[in-house]
PDB file of C-alpha atoms in Angstrom:
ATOM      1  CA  UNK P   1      16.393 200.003 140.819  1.00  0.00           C
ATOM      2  CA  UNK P   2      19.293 197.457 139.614  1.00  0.00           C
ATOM      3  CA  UNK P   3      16.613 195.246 137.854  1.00  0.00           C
ATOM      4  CA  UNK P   4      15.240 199.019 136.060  1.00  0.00           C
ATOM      5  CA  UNK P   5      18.865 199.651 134.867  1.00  0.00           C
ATOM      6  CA  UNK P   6      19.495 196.147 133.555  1.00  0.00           C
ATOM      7  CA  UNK P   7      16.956 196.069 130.907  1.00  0.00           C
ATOM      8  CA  UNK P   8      18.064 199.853 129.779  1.00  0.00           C
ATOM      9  CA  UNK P   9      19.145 199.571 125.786  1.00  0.00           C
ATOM     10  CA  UNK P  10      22.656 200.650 125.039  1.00  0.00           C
ATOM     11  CA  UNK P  11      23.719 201.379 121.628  1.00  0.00           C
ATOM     12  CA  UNK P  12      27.765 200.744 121.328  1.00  0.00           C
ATOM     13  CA  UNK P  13      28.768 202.915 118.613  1.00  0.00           C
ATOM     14  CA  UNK P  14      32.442 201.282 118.045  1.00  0.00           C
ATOM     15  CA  UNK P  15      34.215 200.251 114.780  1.00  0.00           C
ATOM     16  CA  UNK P  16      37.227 198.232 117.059  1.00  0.00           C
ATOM     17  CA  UNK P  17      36.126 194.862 116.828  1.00  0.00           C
ATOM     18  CA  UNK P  18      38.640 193.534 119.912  1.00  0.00           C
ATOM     19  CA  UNK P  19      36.780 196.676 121.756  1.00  0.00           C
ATOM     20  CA  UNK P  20      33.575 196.047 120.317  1.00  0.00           C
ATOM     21  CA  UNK P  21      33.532 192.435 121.725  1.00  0.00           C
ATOM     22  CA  UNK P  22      35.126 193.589 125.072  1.00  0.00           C
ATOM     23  CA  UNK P  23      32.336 196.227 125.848  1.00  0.00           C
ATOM     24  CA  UNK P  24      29.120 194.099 124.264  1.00  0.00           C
ATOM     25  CA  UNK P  25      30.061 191.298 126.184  1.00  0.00           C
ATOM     26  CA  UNK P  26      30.468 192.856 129.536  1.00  0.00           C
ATOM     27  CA  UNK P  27      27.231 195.313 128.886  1.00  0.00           C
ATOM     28  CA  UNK P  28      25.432 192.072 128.111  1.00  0.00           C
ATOM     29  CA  UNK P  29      27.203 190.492 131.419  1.00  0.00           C
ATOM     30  CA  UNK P  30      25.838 193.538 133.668  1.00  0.00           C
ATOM     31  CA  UNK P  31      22.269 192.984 131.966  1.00  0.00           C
ATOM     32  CA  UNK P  32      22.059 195.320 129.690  1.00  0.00           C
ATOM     33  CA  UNK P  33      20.163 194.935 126.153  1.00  0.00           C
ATOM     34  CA  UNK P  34      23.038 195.730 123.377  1.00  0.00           C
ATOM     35  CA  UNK P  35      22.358 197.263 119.985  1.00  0.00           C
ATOM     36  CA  UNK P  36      25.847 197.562 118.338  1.00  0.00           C
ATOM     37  CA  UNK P  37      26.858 199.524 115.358  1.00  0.00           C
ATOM     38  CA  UNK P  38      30.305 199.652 113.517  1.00  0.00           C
ATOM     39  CA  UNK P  39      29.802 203.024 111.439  1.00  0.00           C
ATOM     40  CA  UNK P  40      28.395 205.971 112.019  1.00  0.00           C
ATOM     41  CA  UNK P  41      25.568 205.456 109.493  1.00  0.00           C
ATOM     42  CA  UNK P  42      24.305 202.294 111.084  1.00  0.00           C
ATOM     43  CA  UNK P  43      24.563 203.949 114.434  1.00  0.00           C
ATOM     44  CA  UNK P  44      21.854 206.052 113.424  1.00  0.00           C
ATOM     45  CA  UNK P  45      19.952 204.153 111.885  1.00  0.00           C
ATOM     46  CA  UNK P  46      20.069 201.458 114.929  1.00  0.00           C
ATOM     47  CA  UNK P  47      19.466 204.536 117.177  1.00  0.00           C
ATOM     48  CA  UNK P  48      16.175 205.338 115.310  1.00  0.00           C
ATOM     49  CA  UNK P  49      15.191 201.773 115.566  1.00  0.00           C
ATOM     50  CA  UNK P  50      16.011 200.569 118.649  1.00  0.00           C
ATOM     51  CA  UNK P  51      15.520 203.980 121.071  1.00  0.00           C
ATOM     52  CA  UNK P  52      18.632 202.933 123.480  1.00  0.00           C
ATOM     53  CA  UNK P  53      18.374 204.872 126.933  1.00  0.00           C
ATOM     54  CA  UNK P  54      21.947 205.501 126.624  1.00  0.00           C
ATOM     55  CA  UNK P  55      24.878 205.969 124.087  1.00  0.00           C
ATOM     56  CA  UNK P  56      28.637 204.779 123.792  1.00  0.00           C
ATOM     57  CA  UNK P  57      30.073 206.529 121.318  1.00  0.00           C
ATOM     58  CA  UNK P  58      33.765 205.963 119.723  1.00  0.00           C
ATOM     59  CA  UNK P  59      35.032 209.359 117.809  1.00  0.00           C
ATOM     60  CA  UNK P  60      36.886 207.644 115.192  1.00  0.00           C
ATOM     61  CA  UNK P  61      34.704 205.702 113.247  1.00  0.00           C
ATOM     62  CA  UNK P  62      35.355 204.166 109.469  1.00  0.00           C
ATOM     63  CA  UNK P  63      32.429 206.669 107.620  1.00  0.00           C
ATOM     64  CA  UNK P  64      32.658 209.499 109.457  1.00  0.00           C
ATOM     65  CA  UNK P  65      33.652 211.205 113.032  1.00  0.00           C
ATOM     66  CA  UNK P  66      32.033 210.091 115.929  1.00  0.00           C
ATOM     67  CA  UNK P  67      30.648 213.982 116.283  1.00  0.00           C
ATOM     68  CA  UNK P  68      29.001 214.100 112.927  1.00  0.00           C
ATOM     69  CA  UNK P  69      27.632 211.111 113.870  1.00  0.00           C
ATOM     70  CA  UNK P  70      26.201 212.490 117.027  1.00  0.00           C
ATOM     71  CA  UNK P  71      25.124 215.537 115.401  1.00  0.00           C
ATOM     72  CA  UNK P  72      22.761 213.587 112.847  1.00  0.00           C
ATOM     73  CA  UNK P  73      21.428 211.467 115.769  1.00  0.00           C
ATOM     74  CA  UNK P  74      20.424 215.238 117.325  1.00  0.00           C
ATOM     75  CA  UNK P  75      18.445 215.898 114.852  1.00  0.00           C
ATOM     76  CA  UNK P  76      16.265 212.763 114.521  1.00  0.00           C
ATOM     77  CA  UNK P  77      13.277 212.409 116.764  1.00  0.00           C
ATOM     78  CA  UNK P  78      14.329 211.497 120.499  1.00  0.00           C
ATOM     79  CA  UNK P  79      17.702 212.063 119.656  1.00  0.00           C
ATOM     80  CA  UNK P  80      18.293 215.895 120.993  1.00  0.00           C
ATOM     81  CA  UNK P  81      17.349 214.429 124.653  1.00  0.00           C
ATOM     82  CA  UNK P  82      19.552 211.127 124.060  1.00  0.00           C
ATOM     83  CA  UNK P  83      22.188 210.395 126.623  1.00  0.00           C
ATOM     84  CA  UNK P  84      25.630 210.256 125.346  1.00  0.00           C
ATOM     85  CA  UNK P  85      29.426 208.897 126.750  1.00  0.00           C
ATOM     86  CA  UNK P  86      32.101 209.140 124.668  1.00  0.00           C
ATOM     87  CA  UNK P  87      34.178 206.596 124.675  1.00  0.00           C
ATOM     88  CA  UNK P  88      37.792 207.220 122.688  1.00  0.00           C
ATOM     89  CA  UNK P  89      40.866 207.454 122.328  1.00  0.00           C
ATOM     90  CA  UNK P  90      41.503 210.728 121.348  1.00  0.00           C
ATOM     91  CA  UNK P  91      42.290 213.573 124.333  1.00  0.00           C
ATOM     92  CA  UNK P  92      42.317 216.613 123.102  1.00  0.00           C
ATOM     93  CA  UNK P  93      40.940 219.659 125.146  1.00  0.00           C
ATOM     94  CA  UNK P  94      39.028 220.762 121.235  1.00  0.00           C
ATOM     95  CA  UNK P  95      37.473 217.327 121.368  1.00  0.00           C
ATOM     96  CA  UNK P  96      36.299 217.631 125.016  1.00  0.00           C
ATOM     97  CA  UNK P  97      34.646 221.116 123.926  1.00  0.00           C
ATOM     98  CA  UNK P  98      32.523 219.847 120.900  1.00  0.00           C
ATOM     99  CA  UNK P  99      31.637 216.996 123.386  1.00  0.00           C
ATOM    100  CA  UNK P 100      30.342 219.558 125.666  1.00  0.00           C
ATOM    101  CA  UNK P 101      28.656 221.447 123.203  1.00  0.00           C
ATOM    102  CA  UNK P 102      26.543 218.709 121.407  1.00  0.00           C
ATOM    103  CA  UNK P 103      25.697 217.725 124.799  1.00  0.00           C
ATOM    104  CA  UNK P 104      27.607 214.556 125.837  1.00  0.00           C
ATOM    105  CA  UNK P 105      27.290 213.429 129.357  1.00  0.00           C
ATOM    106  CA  UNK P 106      30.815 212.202 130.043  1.00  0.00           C
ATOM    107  CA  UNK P 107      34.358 212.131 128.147  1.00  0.00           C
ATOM    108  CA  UNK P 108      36.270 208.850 128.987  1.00  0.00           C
ATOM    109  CA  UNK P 109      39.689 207.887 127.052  1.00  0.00           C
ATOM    110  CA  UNK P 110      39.790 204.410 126.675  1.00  0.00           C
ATOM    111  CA  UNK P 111      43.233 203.801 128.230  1.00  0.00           C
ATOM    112  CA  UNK P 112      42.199 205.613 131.626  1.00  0.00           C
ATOM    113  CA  UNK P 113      38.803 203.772 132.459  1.00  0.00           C
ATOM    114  CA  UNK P 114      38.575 200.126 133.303  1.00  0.00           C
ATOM    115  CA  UNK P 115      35.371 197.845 131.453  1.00  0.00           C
ATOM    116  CA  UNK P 116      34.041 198.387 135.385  1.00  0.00           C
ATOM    117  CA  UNK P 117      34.540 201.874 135.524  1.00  0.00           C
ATOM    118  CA  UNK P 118      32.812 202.204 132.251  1.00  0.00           C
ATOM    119  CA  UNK P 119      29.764 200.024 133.845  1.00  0.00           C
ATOM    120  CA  UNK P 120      29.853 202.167 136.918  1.00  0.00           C
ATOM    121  CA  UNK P 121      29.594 205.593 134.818  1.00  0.00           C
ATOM    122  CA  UNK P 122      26.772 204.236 132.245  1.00  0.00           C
ATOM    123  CA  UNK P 123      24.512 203.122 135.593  1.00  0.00           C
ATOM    124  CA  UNK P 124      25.424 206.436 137.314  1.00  0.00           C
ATOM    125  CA  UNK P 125      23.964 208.560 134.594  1.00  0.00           C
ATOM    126  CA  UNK P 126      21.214 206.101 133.426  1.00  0.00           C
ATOM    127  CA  UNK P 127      20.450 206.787 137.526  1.00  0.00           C
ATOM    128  CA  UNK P 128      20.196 210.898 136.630  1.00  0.00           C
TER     129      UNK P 128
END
């Protein structure tokens, strides 16, 4: 099963370029195949192309919210069954209810999750 999870496609959704490199490096450490985006937009448009098995998605983004976002990529073909972490900064209880309602797997805040807990929740739900 590890060798099935390492060639999984994540697309990083993250306009933070210190984060950005942080997470792309260590996905690409673990094995997985990285598609990064900085915007919204390009997110999904890269989701279209590329068909990741998984989603890390930052809320604030420079085009547009992180939800918006997510709610385009929901409407595109493969996108209403694509699996989603969000991965931000922000904490508020209204942003963990839109998060449930478009469907999105897990809420992490940056500051509480280490790059390995991160790793150990994207294998743990590419596992489900």
């Amino acid at each position: 099963m590890p060798g099935d999870i390492a060639k999984k496609k994540i697309l990083l959704i993250e306009d933070d370029v210190f984060m950005g490199q942080l997470l792309g490096q260590a996905l690409e450490r673990a094995g997985f195949e990285l598609i990064a985006a900085k915007t919204g937009t390009e997110g999904i448009t890269k989701f279209q192309e590329g068909k990741p098995d998984i989603i890390l998605l930052d809320l604030i983004l420079p085009d547009q919210n992180g939800f918006d976002a997510l709610r385009q990529i929901r409407r595109v073909p493969g996108g209403a069954e694509a699996k989603v972490l969000v991965l931000s900064n922000l904490a508020r209880e209204s942003q963990f209810e839109e998060a449930k309602r478009l469907g999105v797997v897990d809420y992490l805040v940056k500051v509480n999750f280490s790059l390995d807990e991160v790793l150990a929740k994207i294998n743990e739900t590419l596992a489900k």
